[in-house]
Short mmCIF file of C-alpha atoms in Angstrom, two decimals:
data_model
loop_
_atom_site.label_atom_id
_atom_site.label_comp_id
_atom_site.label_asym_id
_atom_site.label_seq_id
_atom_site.Cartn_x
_atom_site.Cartn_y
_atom_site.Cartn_z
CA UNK A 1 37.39 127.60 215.44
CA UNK A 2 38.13 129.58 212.20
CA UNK A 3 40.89 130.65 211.02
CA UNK A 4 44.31 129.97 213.17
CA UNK A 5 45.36 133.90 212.48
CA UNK A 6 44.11 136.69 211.22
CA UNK A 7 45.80 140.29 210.67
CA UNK A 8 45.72 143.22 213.38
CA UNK A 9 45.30 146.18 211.88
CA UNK A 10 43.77 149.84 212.03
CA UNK A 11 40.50 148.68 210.98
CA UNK A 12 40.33 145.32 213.14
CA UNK A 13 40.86 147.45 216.36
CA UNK A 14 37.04 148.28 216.13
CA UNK A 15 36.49 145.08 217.55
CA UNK A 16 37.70 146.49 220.49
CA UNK A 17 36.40 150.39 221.14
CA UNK A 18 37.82 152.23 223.66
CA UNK A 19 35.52 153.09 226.77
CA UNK A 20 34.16 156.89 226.34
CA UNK A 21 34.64 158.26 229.68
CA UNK A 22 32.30 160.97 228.72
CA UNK A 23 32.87 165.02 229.52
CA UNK A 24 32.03 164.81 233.03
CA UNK A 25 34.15 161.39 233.77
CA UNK A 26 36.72 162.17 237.04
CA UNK A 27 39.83 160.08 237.35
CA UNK A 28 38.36 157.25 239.19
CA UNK A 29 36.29 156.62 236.12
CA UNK A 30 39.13 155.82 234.28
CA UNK A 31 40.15 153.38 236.47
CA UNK A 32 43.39 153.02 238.82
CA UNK A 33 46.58 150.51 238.11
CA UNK A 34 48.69 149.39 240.51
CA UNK A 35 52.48 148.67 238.97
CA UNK A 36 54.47 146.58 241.10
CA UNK A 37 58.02 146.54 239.36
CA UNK A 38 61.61 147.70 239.71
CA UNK A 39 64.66 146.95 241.82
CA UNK A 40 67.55 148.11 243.03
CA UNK A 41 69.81 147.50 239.48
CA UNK A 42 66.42 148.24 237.66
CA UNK A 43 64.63 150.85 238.98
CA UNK A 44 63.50 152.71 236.14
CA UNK A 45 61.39 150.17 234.50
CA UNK A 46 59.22 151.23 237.26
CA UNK A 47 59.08 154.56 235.79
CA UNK A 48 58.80 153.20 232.38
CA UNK A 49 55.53 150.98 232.99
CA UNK A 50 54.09 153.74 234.88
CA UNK A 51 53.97 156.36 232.82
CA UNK A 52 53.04 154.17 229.82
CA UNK A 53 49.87 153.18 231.70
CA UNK A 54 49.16 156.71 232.37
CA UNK A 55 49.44 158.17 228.65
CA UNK A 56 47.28 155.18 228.09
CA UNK A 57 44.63 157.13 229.53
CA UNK A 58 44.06 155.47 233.19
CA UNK A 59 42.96 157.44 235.53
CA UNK A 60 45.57 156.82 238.47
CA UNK A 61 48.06 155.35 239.19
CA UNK A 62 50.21 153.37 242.19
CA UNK A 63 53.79 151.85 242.00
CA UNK A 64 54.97 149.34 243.97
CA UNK A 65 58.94 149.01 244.32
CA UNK A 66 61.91 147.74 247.05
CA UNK A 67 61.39 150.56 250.01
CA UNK A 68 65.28 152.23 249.03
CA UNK A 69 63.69 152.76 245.38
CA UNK A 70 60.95 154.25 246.10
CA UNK A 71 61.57 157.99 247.58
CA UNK A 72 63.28 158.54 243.72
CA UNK A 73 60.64 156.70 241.90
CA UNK A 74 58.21 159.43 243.80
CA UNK A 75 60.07 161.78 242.23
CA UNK A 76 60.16 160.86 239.15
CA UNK A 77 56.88 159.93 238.65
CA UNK A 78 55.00 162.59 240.95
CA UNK A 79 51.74 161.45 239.54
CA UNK A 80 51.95 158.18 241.42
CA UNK A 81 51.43 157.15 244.96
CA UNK A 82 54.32 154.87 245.87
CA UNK A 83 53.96 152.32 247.60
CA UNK A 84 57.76 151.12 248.98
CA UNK A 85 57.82 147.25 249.72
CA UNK A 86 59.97 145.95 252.31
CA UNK A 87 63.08 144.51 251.14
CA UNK A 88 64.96 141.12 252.59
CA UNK A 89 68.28 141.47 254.37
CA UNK A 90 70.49 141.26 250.92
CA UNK A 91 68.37 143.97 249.09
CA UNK A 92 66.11 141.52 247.43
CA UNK A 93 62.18 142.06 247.77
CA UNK A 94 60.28 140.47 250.37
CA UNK A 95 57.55 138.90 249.34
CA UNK A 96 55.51 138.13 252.11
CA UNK A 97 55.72 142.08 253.62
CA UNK A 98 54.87 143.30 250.18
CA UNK A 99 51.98 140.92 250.09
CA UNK A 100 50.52 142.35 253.37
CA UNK A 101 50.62 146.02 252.13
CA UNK A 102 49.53 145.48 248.80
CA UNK A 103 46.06 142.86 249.49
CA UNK A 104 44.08 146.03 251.29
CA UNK A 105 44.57 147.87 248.23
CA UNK A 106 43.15 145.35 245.73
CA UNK A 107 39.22 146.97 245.80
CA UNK A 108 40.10 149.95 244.25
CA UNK A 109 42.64 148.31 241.28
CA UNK A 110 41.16 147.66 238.13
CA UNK A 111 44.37 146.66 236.49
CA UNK A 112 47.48 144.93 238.00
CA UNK A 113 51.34 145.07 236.60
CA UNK A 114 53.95 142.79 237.88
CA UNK A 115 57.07 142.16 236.54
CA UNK A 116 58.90 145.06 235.16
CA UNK A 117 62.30 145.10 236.05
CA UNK A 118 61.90 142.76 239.06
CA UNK A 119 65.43 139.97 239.03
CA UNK A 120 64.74 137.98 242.19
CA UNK A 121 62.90 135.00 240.56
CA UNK A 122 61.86 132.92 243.33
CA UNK A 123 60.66 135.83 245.29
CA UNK A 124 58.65 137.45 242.28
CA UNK A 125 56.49 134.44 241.57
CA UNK A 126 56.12 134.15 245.49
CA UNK A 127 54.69 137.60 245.49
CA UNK A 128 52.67 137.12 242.24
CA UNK A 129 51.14 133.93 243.82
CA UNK A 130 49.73 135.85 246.38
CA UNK A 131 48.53 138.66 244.83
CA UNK A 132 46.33 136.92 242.51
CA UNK A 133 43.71 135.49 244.70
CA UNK A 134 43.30 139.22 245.99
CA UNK A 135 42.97 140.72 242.15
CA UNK A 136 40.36 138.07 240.86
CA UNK A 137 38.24 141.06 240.20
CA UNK A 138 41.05 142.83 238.02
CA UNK A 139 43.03 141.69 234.58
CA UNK A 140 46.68 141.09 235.81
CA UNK A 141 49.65 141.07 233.71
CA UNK A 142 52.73 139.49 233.86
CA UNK A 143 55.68 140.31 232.95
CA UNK A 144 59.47 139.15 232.59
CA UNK A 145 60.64 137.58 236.14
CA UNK A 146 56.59 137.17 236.78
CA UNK A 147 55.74 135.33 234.32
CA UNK A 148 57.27 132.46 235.80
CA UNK A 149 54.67 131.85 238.09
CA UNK A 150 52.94 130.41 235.02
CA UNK A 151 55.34 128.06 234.30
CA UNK A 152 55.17 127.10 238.19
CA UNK A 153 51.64 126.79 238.23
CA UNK A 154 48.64 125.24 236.82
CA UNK A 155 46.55 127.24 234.41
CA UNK A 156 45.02 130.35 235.91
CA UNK A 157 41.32 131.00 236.57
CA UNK A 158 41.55 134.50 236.14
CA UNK A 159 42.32 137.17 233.63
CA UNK A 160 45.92 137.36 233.39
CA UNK A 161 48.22 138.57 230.38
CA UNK A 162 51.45 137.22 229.76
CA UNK A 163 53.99 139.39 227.51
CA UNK A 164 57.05 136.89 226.56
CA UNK A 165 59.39 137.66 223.79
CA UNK A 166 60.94 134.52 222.65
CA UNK A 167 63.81 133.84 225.15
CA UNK A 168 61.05 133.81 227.89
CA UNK A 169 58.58 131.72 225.49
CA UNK A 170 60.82 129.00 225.23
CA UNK A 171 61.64 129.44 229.21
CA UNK A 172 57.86 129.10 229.89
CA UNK A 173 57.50 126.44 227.97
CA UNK A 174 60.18 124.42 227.76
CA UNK A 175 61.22 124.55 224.22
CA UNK A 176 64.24 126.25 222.64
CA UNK A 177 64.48 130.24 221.38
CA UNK A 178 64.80 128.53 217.88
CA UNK A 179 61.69 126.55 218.16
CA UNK A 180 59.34 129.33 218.97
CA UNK A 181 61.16 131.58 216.44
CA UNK A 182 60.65 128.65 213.99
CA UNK A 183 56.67 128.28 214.71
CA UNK A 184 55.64 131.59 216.94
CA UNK A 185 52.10 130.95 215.77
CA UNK A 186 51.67 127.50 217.60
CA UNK A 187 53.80 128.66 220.72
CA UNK A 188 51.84 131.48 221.37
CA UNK A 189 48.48 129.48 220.90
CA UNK A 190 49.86 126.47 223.19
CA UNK A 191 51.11 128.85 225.97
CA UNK A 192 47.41 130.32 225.85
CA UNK A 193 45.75 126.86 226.03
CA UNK A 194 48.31 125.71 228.52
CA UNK A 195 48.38 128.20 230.75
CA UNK A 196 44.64 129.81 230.09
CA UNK A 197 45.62 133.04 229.57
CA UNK A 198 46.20 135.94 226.97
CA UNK A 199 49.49 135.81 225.75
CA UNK A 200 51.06 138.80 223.95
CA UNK A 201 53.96 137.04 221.85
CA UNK A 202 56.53 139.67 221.33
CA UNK A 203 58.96 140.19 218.06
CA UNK A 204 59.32 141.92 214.38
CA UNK A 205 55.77 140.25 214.19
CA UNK A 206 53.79 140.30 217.54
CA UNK A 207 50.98 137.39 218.20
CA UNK A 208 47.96 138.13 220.33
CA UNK A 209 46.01 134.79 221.89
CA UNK A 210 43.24 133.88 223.95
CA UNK A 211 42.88 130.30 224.91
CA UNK A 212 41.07 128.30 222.07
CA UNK A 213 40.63 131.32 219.79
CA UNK A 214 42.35 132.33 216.58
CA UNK A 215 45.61 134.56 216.94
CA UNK A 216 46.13 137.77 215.81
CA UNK A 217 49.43 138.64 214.21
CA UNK A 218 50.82 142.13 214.35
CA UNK A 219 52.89 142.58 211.10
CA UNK A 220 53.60 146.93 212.10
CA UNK A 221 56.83 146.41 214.53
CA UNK A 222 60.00 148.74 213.96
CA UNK A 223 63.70 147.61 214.39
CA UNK A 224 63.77 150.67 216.80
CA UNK A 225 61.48 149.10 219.39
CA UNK A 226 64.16 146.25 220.15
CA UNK A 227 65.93 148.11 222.99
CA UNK A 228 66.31 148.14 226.77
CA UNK A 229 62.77 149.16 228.39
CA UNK A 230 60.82 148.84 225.39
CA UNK A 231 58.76 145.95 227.04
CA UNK A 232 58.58 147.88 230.30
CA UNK A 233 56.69 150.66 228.38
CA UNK A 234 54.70 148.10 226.20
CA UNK A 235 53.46 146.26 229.73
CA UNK A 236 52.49 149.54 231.19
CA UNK A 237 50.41 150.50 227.94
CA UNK A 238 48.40 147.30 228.45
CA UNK A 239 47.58 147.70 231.94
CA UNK A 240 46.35 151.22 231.42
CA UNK A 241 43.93 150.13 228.74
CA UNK A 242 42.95 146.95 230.91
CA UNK A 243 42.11 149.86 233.62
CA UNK A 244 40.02 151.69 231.26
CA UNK A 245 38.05 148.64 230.64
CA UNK A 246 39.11 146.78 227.32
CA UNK A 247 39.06 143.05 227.63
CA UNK A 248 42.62 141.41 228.02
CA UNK A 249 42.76 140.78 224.28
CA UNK A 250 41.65 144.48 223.41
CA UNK A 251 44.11 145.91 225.67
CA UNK A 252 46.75 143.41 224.07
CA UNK A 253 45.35 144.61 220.36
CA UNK A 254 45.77 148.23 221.44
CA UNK A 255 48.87 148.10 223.66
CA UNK A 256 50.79 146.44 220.90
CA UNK A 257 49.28 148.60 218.08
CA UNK A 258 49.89 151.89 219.96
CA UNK A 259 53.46 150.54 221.59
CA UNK A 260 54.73 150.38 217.47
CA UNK A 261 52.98 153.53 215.81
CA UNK A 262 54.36 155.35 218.69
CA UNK A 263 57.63 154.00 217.61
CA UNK A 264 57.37 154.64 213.68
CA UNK A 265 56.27 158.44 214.91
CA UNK A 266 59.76 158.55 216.72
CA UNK A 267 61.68 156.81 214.00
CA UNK A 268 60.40 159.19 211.09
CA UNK A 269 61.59 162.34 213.29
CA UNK A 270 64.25 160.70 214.82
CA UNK A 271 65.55 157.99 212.60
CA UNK A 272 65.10 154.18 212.64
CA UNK A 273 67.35 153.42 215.65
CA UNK A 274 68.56 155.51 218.97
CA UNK A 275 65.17 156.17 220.38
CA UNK A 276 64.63 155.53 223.88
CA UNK A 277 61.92 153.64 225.40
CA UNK A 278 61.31 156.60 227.52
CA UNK A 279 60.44 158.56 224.68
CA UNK A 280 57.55 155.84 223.43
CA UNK A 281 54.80 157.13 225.55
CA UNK A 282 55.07 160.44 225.01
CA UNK A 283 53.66 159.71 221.48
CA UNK A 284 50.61 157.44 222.75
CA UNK A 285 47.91 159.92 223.03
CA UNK A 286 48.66 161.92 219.93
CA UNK A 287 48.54 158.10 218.53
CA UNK A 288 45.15 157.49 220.44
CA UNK A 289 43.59 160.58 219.27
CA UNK A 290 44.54 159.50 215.43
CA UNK A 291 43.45 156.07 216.11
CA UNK A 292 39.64 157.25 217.21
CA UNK A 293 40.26 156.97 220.96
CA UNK A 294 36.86 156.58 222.74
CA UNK A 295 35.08 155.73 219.43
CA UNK A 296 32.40 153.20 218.93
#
């Protein structure tokens, strides 16, 4: 198998070269993502993971949220078709109404977000558990309340991401936030074997891992990325590269590499702390276009 890690860095990322559109490439080319995320105490991680997969360079974009959400999120984010999903009698999303207004759209989705800012567990993993037989054709990630479904399921026999930072490592997996800080190297390459998917290990060093392959280990974090929404935006820059075409560990390698140099960019203008996660995408395609973005 090789080695068990090896360093991601500016030069490895040519493993993974971006799709060139071309000059006469429309936005369908460069694929759609549907982000199904938010609620009612959370609605701007919505926002967050939306916009993130749009400076990523996708080419459109749909966001799924709790029906009383949704007029603002359109708004917001008037790049976005949005979708609202019908909501149970105590707020919380319903699951089986979303499910039947989000299936039709799966054809045209080449990249699927769930999780951002979602807090109904139960219901979120209902919903994910749906989707996925819908989005075979499509990398999904998961993130925060829906990665749970992997911990509820067996292994998955599709492409799906997970993005955990420790708390929800050691939640997945049963094991304590100590342990995986302790050994982050063999949880993230046990939650990949155990739950057959690429997991996206996040922390002052980030781990990248398919099932059965060496890890990658992202040494170029910032203290300045810990903070509220930074995860949101980090989930959103994944699924827009997924839509472009990347594999899920080249979207992984990319998200994560462009999710920290977009926060060193902020940091050296703004200082090491008090940025907002907001402000991270802004930076991503200046980043891309330093980074060689289409190049072969």
């Amino acid at each position: 198998m090789g080695s068990p890690v090896r360093a991601l860095t500016r030069s490895t990322l040519r493993r993974w070269p971006l799709p060139d559109p071309g000059n006469e490439a429309d936005k369908e080319t460069r694929g759609q993502v549907l982000v199904v995320a938010g609620s009612p105490e959370i609605p701007g991680a919505a926002i967050l993971a939306g916009e993130a997969a749009l400076r990523a360079g996708a080419g459109k974009l749909m966001i799924a949220a709790p029906r009383e959400i949704a007029q603002g999120l359109a708004l917001a984010v008037p790049e976005a078709r949005v979708i609202g999903l019908p909501q149970a009698r105590n707020g919380d999303l319903d699951a089986a109404g979303a499910q039947k207004l989000l299936q039709p759209l799966a054809a045209g989705v080449r990249a699927l977000v769930v999780g951002p800012g979602m807090q109904d567990e139960a219901r979120c993993v209902r919903l994910v558990n749906s989707l996925l037989p819908a989005f075979r054709h499509a990398p999904v990630l998961l993130d925060a309340m829906a990665m749970c479904a992997a911990r509820d399921s067996s292994a998955f026999s599709q492409p799906v991401i997970l993005t955990p930072h420790a708390g929800e490592m050691a939640n997945l997996c049963g094991m304590t936030k100590e342990e995986v800080a302790a050994d982050p190297l063999a949880a993230v390459r046990g939650a990949a074997d155990a739950f057959n998917a690429c997991v996206a290990l996040k922390g002052a060093q980030t781990y990248v891992c398919l099932p059965g392959q060496p890890a990658w280990r992202f040494d170029g974090g910032s203290p300045g990325l810990a903070t509220s929404g930074s995860g949101d935006a980090l989930a959103g820059l994944i699924g827009g590269l997924a839509a472009r075409g990347l594999s899920v560990e080249g979207a992984c390698a990319w998200g994560v590499t462009l999710h920290a140099r977009a926060g060193h960019a902020l940091a050296r203008r703004m200082g090491p702390l008090g940025y907002l996660a907001r402000e991270l995408s802004h930076e991503v395609p200046a980043q891309l276009r330093m980074l060689g973005d289409g190049s072969h």
